[in-house]
PDB file of C-alpha atoms in Angstrom:
ATOM      1  CA  MET A   1     169.503 142.418 114.015  1.00  0.00           C
ATOM      2  CA  ALA A   2     169.599 145.512 111.792  1.00  0.00           C
ATOM      3  CA  ALA A   3     173.401 145.444 111.746  1.00  0.00           C
ATOM      4  CA  ALA A   4     173.381 141.769 110.792  1.00  0.00           C
ATOM      5  CA  ALA A   5     170.921 142.440 107.981  1.00  0.00           C
ATOM      6  CA  ALA A   6     173.077 145.284 106.688  1.00  0.00           C
ATOM      7  CA  ALA A   7     176.168 143.081 106.804  1.00  0.00           C
ATOM      8  CA  ALA A   8     174.334 140.407 104.841  1.00  0.00           C
ATOM      9  CA  ARG A   9     173.865 142.885 102.022  1.00  0.00           C
ATOM     10  CA  GLU A  10     177.576 143.647 101.761  1.00  0.00           C
ATOM     11  CA  PRO A  11     178.816 142.364  98.380  1.00  0.00           C
ATOM     12  CA  GLU A  12     181.736 139.978  98.337  1.00  0.00           C
ATOM     13  CA  VAL A  13     184.853 141.654  96.945  1.00  0.00           C
ATOM     14  CA  ILE A  14     186.762 139.427  94.522  1.00  0.00           C
ATOM     15  CA  ARG A  15     190.117 140.382  93.030  1.00  0.00           C
ATOM     16  CA  ASP A  16     191.371 137.118  91.545  1.00  0.00           C
ATOM     17  CA  LYS A  17     190.232 135.977  88.095  1.00  0.00           C
ATOM     18  CA  ALA A  18     190.024 132.273  88.960  1.00  0.00           C
ATOM     19  CA  ALA A  19     188.095 133.040  92.145  1.00  0.00           C
ATOM     20  CA  MET A  20     185.608 135.159  90.171  1.00  0.00           C
ATOM     21  CA  ARG A  21     185.032 132.397  87.657  1.00  0.00           C
ATOM     22  CA  ALA A  22     184.560 129.812  90.415  1.00  0.00           C
ATOM     23  CA  TRP A  23     182.128 132.134  92.226  1.00  0.00           C
ATOM     24  CA  SER A  24     179.924 132.470  89.141  1.00  0.00           C
ATOM     25  CA  ARG A  25     179.900 128.730  88.564  1.00  0.00           C
ATOM     26  CA  ARG A  26     178.799 128.114  92.162  1.00  0.00           C
ATOM     27  CA  ARG A  27     175.933 130.570  91.767  1.00  0.00           C
ATOM     28  CA  ARG A  28     174.825 128.872  88.585  1.00  0.00           C
ATOM     29  CA  ALA A  29     174.983 125.485  90.297  1.00  0.00           C
ATOM     30  CA  GLU A  30     172.604 126.940  92.903  1.00  0.00           C
ATOM     31  CA  GLY A  31     170.104 127.648  90.125  1.00  0.00           C
ATOM     32  CA  LYS A  32     170.784 131.381  89.866  1.00  0.00           C
ATOM     33  CA  ALA A  33     171.391 133.414  86.740  1.00  0.00           C
ATOM     34  CA  VAL A  34     174.522 135.553  86.842  1.00  0.00           C
ATOM     35  CA  ALA A  35     173.853 139.163  85.817  1.00  0.00           C
ATOM     36  CA  PHE A  36     176.840 141.395  85.150  1.00  0.00           C
ATOM     37  CA  VAL A  37     177.269 145.182  85.201  1.00  0.00           C
ATOM     38  CA  PRO A  38     180.748 146.277  84.055  1.00  0.00           C
ATOM     39  CA  THR A  39     181.857 149.721  85.270  1.00  0.00           C
ATOM     40  CA  MET A  40     184.982 151.807  85.706  1.00  0.00           C
ATOM     41  CA  GLY A  41     183.871 152.920  89.155  1.00  0.00           C
ATOM     42  CA  PHE A  42     183.083 156.357  90.600  1.00  0.00           C
ATOM     43  CA  LEU A  43     179.490 155.182  90.603  1.00  0.00           C
ATOM     44  CA  HIS A  44     176.457 157.427  90.248  1.00  0.00           C
ATOM     45  CA  ASP A  45     172.723 156.824  89.942  1.00  0.00           C
ATOM     46  CA  GLY A  46     173.127 155.944  86.271  1.00  0.00           C
ATOM     47  CA  HIS A  47     175.302 152.975  87.233  1.00  0.00           C
ATOM     48  CA  LEU A  48     172.887 151.973  89.974  1.00  0.00           C
ATOM     49  CA  SER A  49     170.042 151.956  87.450  1.00  0.00           C
ATOM     50  CA  LEU A  50     171.965 149.305  85.505  1.00  0.00           C
ATOM     51  CA  ILE A  51     171.845 147.085  88.586  1.00  0.00           C
ATOM     52  CA  SER A  52     168.076 147.480  88.765  1.00  0.00           C
ATOM     53  CA  ALA A  53     167.858 146.610  85.066  1.00  0.00           C
ATOM     54  CA  ALA A  54     169.983 143.500  85.648  1.00  0.00           C
ATOM     55  CA  VAL A  55     167.678 142.279  88.396  1.00  0.00           C
ATOM     56  CA  ALA A  56     164.586 143.013  86.288  1.00  0.00           C
ATOM     57  CA  ALA A  57     165.984 141.145  83.281  1.00  0.00           C
ATOM     58  CA  ALA A  58     166.357 137.848  85.130  1.00  0.00           C
ATOM     59  CA  ALA A  59     163.427 135.464  84.911  1.00  0.00           C
ATOM     60  CA  GLY A  60     164.214 133.848  88.259  1.00  0.00           C
ATOM     61  CA  PRO A  61     166.801 133.950  91.045  1.00  0.00           C
ATOM     62  CA  VAL A  62     169.745 136.131  90.118  1.00  0.00           C
ATOM     63  CA  ALA A  63     173.217 136.918  91.434  1.00  0.00           C
ATOM     64  CA  VAL A  64     174.430 140.361  90.367  1.00  0.00           C
ATOM     65  CA  VAL A  65     178.136 141.032  89.804  1.00  0.00           C
ATOM     66  CA  VAL A  66     179.508 144.563  89.331  1.00  0.00           C
ATOM     67  CA  SER A  67     183.041 145.008  88.063  1.00  0.00           C
ATOM     68  CA  ILE A  68     185.137 148.064  88.906  1.00  0.00           C
ATOM     69  CA  TYR A  69     188.113 148.337  86.594  1.00  0.00           C
ATOM     70  CA  VAL A  70     189.529 151.355  84.775  1.00  0.00           C
ATOM     71  CA  ASN A  71     190.601 149.814  81.494  1.00  0.00           C
ATOM     72  CA  PRO A  72     193.902 151.288  80.257  1.00  0.00           C
ATOM     73  CA  SER A  73     193.623 149.880  76.746  1.00  0.00           C
ATOM     74  CA  GLN A  74     190.729 152.171  75.798  1.00  0.00           C
ATOM     75  CA  PHE A  75     192.652 155.357  76.632  1.00  0.00           C
ATOM     76  CA  ALA A  76     195.138 157.042  74.338  1.00  0.00           C
ATOM     77  CA  PRO A  77     198.171 158.575  76.089  1.00  0.00           C
ATOM     78  CA  THR A  78     196.692 162.067  75.590  1.00  0.00           C
ATOM     79  CA  GLU A  79     193.434 161.121  77.323  1.00  0.00           C
ATOM     80  CA  ASP A  80     192.392 161.237  80.968  1.00  0.00           C
ATOM     81  CA  LEU A  81     193.403 157.824  82.333  1.00  0.00           C
ATOM     82  CA  ALA A  82     195.603 159.387  85.035  1.00  0.00           C
ATOM     83  CA  THR A  83     192.854 161.722  86.216  1.00  0.00           C
ATOM     84  CA  TYR A  84     189.843 159.403  85.812  1.00  0.00           C
ATOM     85  CA  PRO A  85     187.911 159.830  89.075  1.00  0.00           C
ATOM     86  CA  SER A  86     187.774 157.008  91.612  1.00  0.00           C
ATOM     87  CA  ASP A  87     186.222 156.365  95.020  1.00  0.00           C
ATOM     88  CA  PHE A  88     186.362 152.645  95.711  1.00  0.00           C
ATOM     89  CA  ALA A  89     185.178 152.864  99.318  1.00  0.00           C
ATOM     90  CA  GLY A  90     182.289 155.082  98.277  1.00  0.00           C
ATOM     91  CA  ASP A  91     181.427 152.721  95.428  1.00  0.00           C
ATOM     92  CA  LEU A  92     181.215 149.770  97.827  1.00  0.00           C
ATOM     93  CA  ARG A  93     178.891 151.721 100.134  1.00  0.00           C
ATOM     94  CA  LYS A  94     176.597 152.576  97.218  1.00  0.00           C
ATOM     95  CA  LEU A  95     176.543 148.991  95.985  1.00  0.00           C
ATOM     96  CA  ALA A  96     175.847 147.657  99.465  1.00  0.00           C
ATOM     97  CA  ALA A  97     172.977 150.125  99.853  1.00  0.00           C
ATOM     98  CA  THR A  98     171.208 148.662  96.820  1.00  0.00           C
ATOM     99  CA  GLY A  99     170.894 145.319  98.586  1.00  0.00           C
ATOM    100  CA  ALA A 100     171.040 143.720  95.143  1.00  0.00           C
ATOM    101  CA  VAL A 101     174.746 143.203  94.439  1.00  0.00           C
ATOM    102  CA  ALA A 102     176.231 139.863  95.445  1.00  0.00           C
ATOM    103  CA  ALA A 103     179.829 140.385  94.310  1.00  0.00           C
ATOM    104  CA  VAL A 104     182.199 143.119  93.178  1.00  0.00           C
ATOM    105  CA  PHE A 105     185.012 142.104  90.847  1.00  0.00           C
ATOM    106  CA  CYS A 106     187.940 144.520  91.037  1.00  0.00           C
ATOM    107  CA  PRO A 107     191.059 142.932  89.543  1.00  0.00           C
ATOM    108  CA  PRO A 108     194.393 144.714  89.964  1.00  0.00           C
ATOM    109  CA  ASP A 109     195.197 144.225  86.269  1.00  0.00           C
ATOM    110  CA  LEU A 110     193.669 142.270  83.405  1.00  0.00           C
ATOM    111  CA  TYR A 111     196.629 142.428  81.035  1.00  0.00           C
ATOM    112  CA  VAL A 112     199.990 140.747  80.677  1.00  0.00           C
ATOM    113  CA  ARG A 113     202.629 143.454  80.768  1.00  0.00           C
ATOM    114  CA  GLY A 114     205.801 143.385  78.703  1.00  0.00           C
ATOM    115  CA  GLY A 115     209.002 145.405  78.681  1.00  0.00           C
ATOM    116  CA  ALA A 116     209.421 149.140  78.975  1.00  0.00           C
ATOM    117  CA  GLY A 117     208.605 151.477  76.115  1.00  0.00           C
ATOM    118  CA  ALA A 118     205.599 152.128  73.916  1.00  0.00           C
ATOM    119  CA  GLY A 119     204.545 150.337  70.789  1.00  0.00           C
ATOM    120  CA  GLU A 120     202.235 151.376  67.998  1.00  0.00           C
ATOM    121  CA  SER A 121     199.219 149.650  66.539  1.00  0.00           C
ATOM    122  CA  GLY A 122     197.860 150.919  63.240  1.00  0.00           C
ATOM    123  CA  GLY A 123     199.241 154.380  63.945  1.00  0.00           C
ATOM    124  CA  ALA A 124     197.344 154.621  67.265  1.00  0.00           C
ATOM    125  CA  VAL A 125     198.798 154.007  70.701  1.00  0.00           C
ATOM    126  CA  SER A 126     196.904 153.169  73.873  1.00  0.00           C
ATOM    127  CA  CYS A 127     197.977 153.583  77.474  1.00  0.00           C
ATOM    128  CA  LEU A 128     198.532 149.838  77.686  1.00  0.00           C
ATOM    129  CA  GLU A 129     200.902 148.973  74.883  1.00  0.00           C
ATOM    130  CA  ASP A 130     204.477 148.011  75.667  1.00  0.00           C
ATOM    131  CA  ALA A 131     207.413 147.029  73.536  1.00  0.00           C
ATOM    132  CA  GLY A 132     208.613 143.472  74.155  1.00  0.00           C
ATOM    133  CA  GLY A 133     207.601 139.965  73.186  1.00  0.00           C
ATOM    134  CA  HIS A 134     205.632 139.052  76.322  1.00  0.00           C
ATOM    135  CA  ALA A 135     203.062 141.865  76.456  1.00  0.00           C
ATOM    136  CA  HIS A 136     199.365 141.564  75.663  1.00  0.00           C
ATOM    137  CA  GLU A 137     198.884 141.571  71.886  1.00  0.00           C
ATOM    138  CA  THR A 138     195.451 140.040  71.192  1.00  0.00           C
ATOM    139  CA  TRP A 139     192.731 142.497  70.246  1.00  0.00           C
ATOM    140  CA  ILE A 140     189.086 142.327  69.219  1.00  0.00           C
ATOM    141  CA  ARG A 141     187.913 144.713  66.509  1.00  0.00           C
ATOM    142  CA  VAL A 142     184.273 145.224  65.576  1.00  0.00           C
ATOM    143  CA  GLU A 143     185.366 146.606  62.289  1.00  0.00           C
ATOM    144  CA  GLN A 144     182.366 148.516  60.971  1.00  0.00           C
ATOM    145  CA  GLN A 145     180.547 149.635  64.090  1.00  0.00           C
ATOM    146  CA  GLU A 146     183.697 151.019  65.714  1.00  0.00           C
ATOM    147  CA  LYS A 147     184.074 153.439  62.798  1.00  0.00           C
ATOM    148  CA  GLY A 148     182.621 156.916  62.928  1.00  0.00           C
ATOM    149  CA  LEU A 149     181.178 158.719  65.957  1.00  0.00           C
ATOM    150  CA  CYS A 150     183.631 158.305  68.864  1.00  0.00           C
ATOM    151  CA  GLY A 151     185.830 156.063  66.727  1.00  0.00           C
ATOM    152  CA  ASN A 152     187.002 159.046  64.684  1.00  0.00           C
ATOM    153  CA  SER A 153     188.619 160.940  67.540  1.00  0.00           C
ATOM    154  CA  ARG A 154     189.350 157.922  69.774  1.00  0.00           C
ATOM    155  CA  PRO A 155     190.891 155.369  67.379  1.00  0.00           C
ATOM    156  CA  VAL A 156     191.939 152.838  70.053  1.00  0.00           C
ATOM    157  CA  PHE A 157     188.840 153.186  72.208  1.00  0.00           C
ATOM    158  CA  PHE A 158     186.553 150.477  70.846  1.00  0.00           C
ATOM    159  CA  ARG A 159     189.379 148.027  70.327  1.00  0.00           C
ATOM    160  CA  GLY A 160     190.117 148.420  74.030  1.00  0.00           C
ATOM    161  CA  VAL A 161     186.457 148.230  75.035  1.00  0.00           C
ATOM    162  CA  ALA A 162     185.671 145.118  72.993  1.00  0.00           C
ATOM    163  CA  THR A 163     188.795 143.366  74.235  1.00  0.00           C
ATOM    164  CA  VAL A 164     188.314 144.109  77.927  1.00  0.00           C
ATOM    165  CA  VAL A 165     184.602 143.246  77.813  1.00  0.00           C
ATOM    166  CA  ALA A 166     185.397 139.923  76.135  1.00  0.00           C
ATOM    167  CA  LYS A 167     187.970 139.255  78.873  1.00  0.00           C
ATOM    168  CA  LEU A 168     185.440 140.130  81.562  1.00  0.00           C
ATOM    169  CA  PHE A 169     182.836 137.899  79.942  1.00  0.00           C
ATOM    170  CA  ASN A 170     185.307 135.005  79.935  1.00  0.00           C
ATOM    171  CA  ILE A 171     186.089 135.573  83.616  1.00  0.00           C
ATOM    172  CA  VAL A 172     182.637 136.357  85.037  1.00  0.00           C
ATOM    173  CA  GLU A 173     180.748 134.017  82.670  1.00  0.00           C
ATOM    174  CA  PRO A 174     177.439 135.925  82.979  1.00  0.00           C
ATOM    175  CA  ASP A 175     174.064 134.984  81.581  1.00  0.00           C
ATOM    176  CA  ILE A 176     173.015 138.653  81.345  1.00  0.00           C
ATOM    177  CA  ALA A 177     175.077 141.828  80.953  1.00  0.00           C
ATOM    178  CA  VAL A 178     173.760 145.389  81.146  1.00  0.00           C
ATOM    179  CA  PHE A 179     175.197 148.455  79.407  1.00  0.00           C
ATOM    180  CA  GLY A 180     173.959 152.034  79.503  1.00  0.00           C
ATOM    181  CA  LYS A 181     172.658 153.610  76.324  1.00  0.00           C
ATOM    182  CA  LYS A 182     174.473 156.872  77.034  1.00  0.00           C
ATOM    183  CA  ASP A 183     177.488 155.122  75.525  1.00  0.00           C
ATOM    184  CA  TYR A 184     175.334 154.198  72.541  1.00  0.00           C
ATOM    185  CA  GLN A 185     178.073 153.154  70.142  1.00  0.00           C
ATOM    186  CA  GLN A 186     179.754 151.101  72.865  1.00  0.00           C
ATOM    187  CA  TRP A 187     176.485 149.257  73.559  1.00  0.00           C
ATOM    188  CA  ARG A 188     176.005 148.449  69.880  1.00  0.00           C
ATOM    189  CA  VAL A 189     179.649 147.366  69.478  1.00  0.00           C
ATOM    190  CA  ILE A 190     179.226 144.926  72.374  1.00  0.00           C
ATOM    191  CA  CYS A 191     175.945 143.610  70.945  1.00  0.00           C
ATOM    192  CA  ARG A 192     177.630 142.936  67.613  1.00  0.00           C
ATOM    193  CA  MET A 193     180.673 141.301  69.249  1.00  0.00           C
ATOM    194  CA  VAL A 194     178.430 139.000  71.286  1.00  0.00           C
ATOM    195  CA  ARG A 195     176.496 138.024  68.180  1.00  0.00           C
ATOM    196  CA  ASP A 196     179.552 137.449  66.017  1.00  0.00           C
ATOM    197  CA  LEU A 197     181.619 135.543  68.593  1.00  0.00           C
ATOM    198  CA  ASP A 198     178.711 133.427  69.896  1.00  0.00           C
ATOM    199  CA  PHE A 199     178.795 134.531  73.505  1.00  0.00           C
ATOM    200  CA  ALA A 200     175.778 132.958  75.236  1.00  0.00           C
ATOM    201  CA  ILE A 201     174.953 136.230  76.974  1.00  0.00           C
ATOM    202  CA  GLU A 202     171.836 138.384  76.799  1.00  0.00           C
ATOM    203  CA  ILE A 203     172.862 142.029  76.364  1.00  0.00           C
ATOM    204  CA  ILE A 204     170.515 144.621  77.864  1.00  0.00           C
ATOM    205  CA  GLY A 205     170.626 148.288  76.868  1.00  0.00           C
ATOM    206  CA  SER A 206     169.485 150.499  79.752  1.00  0.00           C
ATOM    207  CA  GLU A 207     168.056 153.981  79.219  1.00  0.00           C
ATOM    208  CA  ILE A 208     170.045 157.140  79.967  1.00  0.00           C
ATOM    209  CA  VAL A 209     169.697 158.490  83.500  1.00  0.00           C
ATOM    210  CA  ARG A 210     169.786 162.268  83.767  1.00  0.00           C
ATOM    211  CA  GLU A 211     170.232 164.850  86.464  1.00  0.00           C
ATOM    212  CA  ALA A 212     167.147 166.896  87.331  1.00  0.00           C
ATOM    213  CA  ASP A 213     168.302 169.598  84.889  1.00  0.00           C
ATOM    214  CA  GLY A 214     168.686 167.125  82.008  1.00  0.00           C
ATOM    215  CA  LEU A 215     172.456 166.589  81.992  1.00  0.00           C
ATOM    216  CA  ALA A 216     173.273 162.944  81.308  1.00  0.00           C
ATOM    217  CA  MET A 217     174.929 161.373  84.336  1.00  0.00           C
ATOM    218  CA  SER A 218     178.640 160.713  83.820  1.00  0.00           C
ATOM    219  CA  SER A 219     181.619 160.104  86.074  1.00  0.00           C
ATOM    220  CA  ARG A 220     183.384 162.917  84.202  1.00  0.00           C
ATOM    221  CA  ASN A 221     180.770 165.510  85.211  1.00  0.00           C
ATOM    222  CA  VAL A 222     182.715 166.026  88.438  1.00  0.00           C
ATOM    223  CA  HIS A 223     185.439 167.779  86.407  1.00  0.00           C
ATOM    224  CA  LEU A 224     183.042 170.452  85.098  1.00  0.00           C
ATOM    225  CA  SER A 225     183.136 173.901  86.687  1.00  0.00           C
ATOM    226  CA  CYS A 226     179.783 175.404  87.654  1.00  0.00           C
ATOM    227  CA  GLU A 227     179.863 177.591  84.548  1.00  0.00           C
ATOM    228  CA  GLU A 228     180.830 174.713  82.258  1.00  0.00           C
ATOM    229  CA  ARG A 229     178.123 172.517  83.711  1.00  0.00           C
ATOM    230  CA  GLU A 230     175.511 175.181  83.014  1.00  0.00           C
ATOM    231  CA  LYS A 231     176.735 175.502  79.440  1.00  0.00           C
ATOM    232  CA  ALA A 232     176.706 171.712  79.005  1.00  0.00           C
ATOM    233  CA  LEU A 233     172.941 171.678  79.499  1.00  0.00           C
ATOM    234  CA  SER A 234     172.792 172.818  75.878  1.00  0.00           C
ATOM    235  CA  ILE A 235     173.515 169.238  74.811  1.00  0.00           C
ATOM    236  CA  ASN A 236     170.285 167.704  76.040  1.00  0.00           C
ATOM    237  CA  ARG A 237     168.335 170.843  75.144  1.00  0.00           C
ATOM    238  CA  SER A 238     169.554 170.680  71.549  1.00  0.00           C
ATOM    239  CA  LEU A 239     168.771 166.959  71.297  1.00  0.00           C
ATOM    240  CA  VAL A 240     165.226 167.354  72.603  1.00  0.00           C
ATOM    241  CA  ASN A 241     164.602 170.238  70.210  1.00  0.00           C
ATOM    242  CA  ALA A 242     166.016 168.214  67.320  1.00  0.00           C
ATOM    243  CA  ARG A 243     163.738 165.279  68.044  1.00  0.00           C
ATOM    244  CA  THR A 244     160.741 167.606  68.177  1.00  0.00           C
ATOM    245  CA  THR A 245     161.790 169.088  64.835  1.00  0.00           C
ATOM    246  CA  ALA A 246     162.069 165.647  63.242  1.00  0.00           C
ATOM    247  CA  LEU A 247     158.758 164.396  64.614  1.00  0.00           C
ATOM    248  CA  ASN A 248     157.043 167.569  63.376  1.00  0.00           C
ATOM    249  CA  GLY A 249     157.969 166.705  59.803  1.00  0.00           C
ATOM    250  CA  ASN A 250     161.370 168.321  59.168  1.00  0.00           C
ATOM    251  CA  ASN A 251     163.409 165.146  58.968  1.00  0.00           C
ATOM    252  CA  HIS A 252     166.294 166.480  56.883  1.00  0.00           C
ATOM    253  CA  GLY A 253     169.384 165.215  58.687  1.00  0.00           C
ATOM    254  CA  GLN A 254     171.848 167.947  57.764  1.00  0.00           C
ATOM    255  CA  GLN A 255     169.504 170.733  58.820  1.00  0.00           C
ATOM    256  CA  ILE A 256     168.961 169.050  62.175  1.00  0.00           C
ATOM    257  CA  LYS A 257     172.704 168.545  62.692  1.00  0.00           C
ATOM    258  CA  ASP A 258     173.423 172.174  61.812  1.00  0.00           C
ATOM    259  CA  GLN A 259     170.816 173.284  64.341  1.00  0.00           C
ATOM    260  CA  ILE A 260     172.479 171.243  67.099  1.00  0.00           C
ATOM    261  CA  VAL A 261     175.993 172.463  66.239  1.00  0.00           C
ATOM    262  CA  GLN A 262     174.798 176.074  66.339  1.00  0.00           C
ATOM    263  CA  THR A 263     173.184 175.573  69.745  1.00  0.00           C
ATOM    264  CA  LEU A 264     176.295 173.953  71.244  1.00  0.00           C
ATOM    265  CA  GLU A 265     178.709 176.498  69.837  1.00  0.00           C
ATOM    266  CA  GLU A 266     176.572 179.422  70.985  1.00  0.00           C
ATOM    267  CA  ALA A 267     176.689 177.892  74.468  1.00  0.00           C
ATOM    268  CA  GLY A 268     180.494 177.799  74.369  1.00  0.00           C
ATOM    269  CA  GLY A 269     180.968 174.133  73.511  1.00  0.00           C
ATOM    270  CA  GLN A 270     183.555 172.745  71.113  1.00  0.00           C
ATOM    271  CA  VAL A 271     181.814 170.148  68.964  1.00  0.00           C
ATOM    272  CA  ASP A 272     183.572 166.847  68.304  1.00  0.00           C
ATOM    273  CA  TYR A 273     180.710 165.434  66.248  1.00  0.00           C
ATOM    274  CA  VAL A 274     176.981 165.518  65.682  1.00  0.00           C
ATOM    275  CA  GLU A 275     175.738 162.521  63.710  1.00  0.00           C
ATOM    276  CA  ILE A 276     172.422 160.895  62.899  1.00  0.00           C
ATOM    277  CA  VAL A 277     172.676 157.143  62.418  1.00  0.00           C
ATOM    278  CA  GLU A 278     170.467 154.099  62.127  1.00  0.00           C
ATOM    279  CA  GLN A 279     169.916 152.618  65.562  1.00  0.00           C
ATOM    280  CA  GLU A 280     171.327 149.127  65.107  1.00  0.00           C
ATOM    281  CA  SER A 281     173.875 149.343  62.290  1.00  0.00           C
ATOM    282  CA  LEU A 282     175.045 152.897  63.161  1.00  0.00           C
ATOM    283  CA  THR A 283     175.154 153.746  59.459  1.00  0.00           C
ATOM    284  CA  PRO A 284     174.458 157.430  58.675  1.00  0.00           C
ATOM    285  CA  VAL A 285     170.968 158.436  57.598  1.00  0.00           C
ATOM    286  CA  VAL A 286     170.221 161.423  55.375  1.00  0.00           C
ATOM    287  CA  ARG A 287     166.582 161.659  56.379  1.00  0.00           C
ATOM    288  CA  ILE A 288     165.006 160.420  59.584  1.00  0.00           C
ATOM    289  CA  ASP A 289     162.578 158.054  57.886  1.00  0.00           C
ATOM    290  CA  ARG A 290     163.515 154.999  59.984  1.00  0.00           C
ATOM    291  CA  PRO A 291     164.457 154.399  63.643  1.00  0.00           C
ATOM    292  CA  ALA A 292     167.488 156.615  64.185  1.00  0.00           C
ATOM    293  CA  VAL A 293     169.615 158.047  66.960  1.00  0.00           C
ATOM    294  CA  ILE A 294     171.212 161.479  67.135  1.00  0.00           C
ATOM    295  CA  CYS A 295     174.635 161.209  68.781  1.00  0.00           C
ATOM    296  CA  VAL A 296     176.644 164.142  70.099  1.00  0.00           C
ATOM    297  CA  ALA A 297     180.120 164.572  71.544  1.00  0.00           C
ATOM    298  CA  ALA A 298     181.315 167.995  72.651  1.00  0.00           C
ATOM    299  CA  TRP A 299     183.945 169.555  74.862  1.00  0.00           C
ATOM    300  CA  PHE A 300     183.089 171.958  77.643  1.00  0.00           C
ATOM    301  CA  GLY A 301     186.349 173.146  79.099  1.00  0.00           C
ATOM    302  CA  LYS A 302     188.596 170.100  79.363  1.00  0.00           C
ATOM    303  CA  VAL A 303     185.700 167.650  79.672  1.00  0.00           C
ATOM    304  CA  ARG A 304     184.420 165.672  76.701  1.00  0.00           C
ATOM    305  CA  LEU A 305     180.747 164.756  77.101  1.00  0.00           C
ATOM    306  CA  ILE A 306     178.618 162.431  75.001  1.00  0.00           C
ATOM    307  CA  ASP A 307     174.852 162.143  74.766  1.00  0.00           C
ATOM    308  CA  ASN A 308     172.206 160.895  72.379  1.00  0.00           C
ATOM    309  CA  ILE A 309     168.498 160.653  71.748  1.00  0.00           C
ATOM    310  CA  GLU A 310     166.601 157.928  69.917  1.00  0.00           C
ATOM    311  CA  ILE A 311     163.955 158.846  67.364  1.00  0.00           C
ATOM    312  CA  GLN A 312     161.361 156.483  65.973  1.00  0.00           C
ATOM    313  CA  ALA A 313     160.364 157.409  62.425  1.00  0.00           C
ATOM    314  CA  PRO A 314     157.136 159.435  62.179  1.00  0.00           C
ATOM    315  CA  SER A 315     154.216 157.253  61.138  1.00  0.00           C
TER     316      SER A 315
END
């Protein structure tokens, strides 16, 4: 009996796009909402928390779909697509253990490939682009919100993210989709895309899940050495201190950013950016006199980590 119950919790693995779409439509015909959690695999407790958020967001019966797909169009050729960690068998065991996931969508490829060679797009090249007339060439740009923050150093990233998420939405056809707030700019870009393109999908932003020592959970953490991981704790420490500073009355943005940069550099980090932006529009704020978020990206060794902390304006 126990074995049968465990087998019943095994999610159905779907690789074909048409089969995934048909599966979602059958669930909806059964009166269930379809809740979707897109991932690139190598799952950790942060991903699993998104599944819990998806279940909690549904007002009634729900069928949860998790996608596992490492999206090549969001990586530049100099980035870590080839070394992005994966453990598909382990991911399936973790998803089955939740007892909440009905299907796993893991397509072999979501793009039409063209001829050999590499093409350019606006001076930036992704790991996807091919020369030739038959390759994928349709892109979604969220023109303002993709600027700044990670968009400065990763110029093809949000184009790739918005495009693949739109493709996944068209295939899975969810009622609800959940994204983690650790990737704060990504979450806001998706919210704006859904609004502007009239997707009938409720987007949920789920809070950051951290290790016991405060490090934000990330699939890339596995690449940190013990020493680098210890140094990386300076990210969350600097963010917590900055929020305390702001809430205690020193809300001058530049002073707070300088304080964070100093903390990270003293810990041995190489800062990509420290920015304070308005929570929804992501426009920079000079003083924290409205709901804001402090966003950080920094390198420790060969690993680029991002983190953030929301601040509500002092009353």
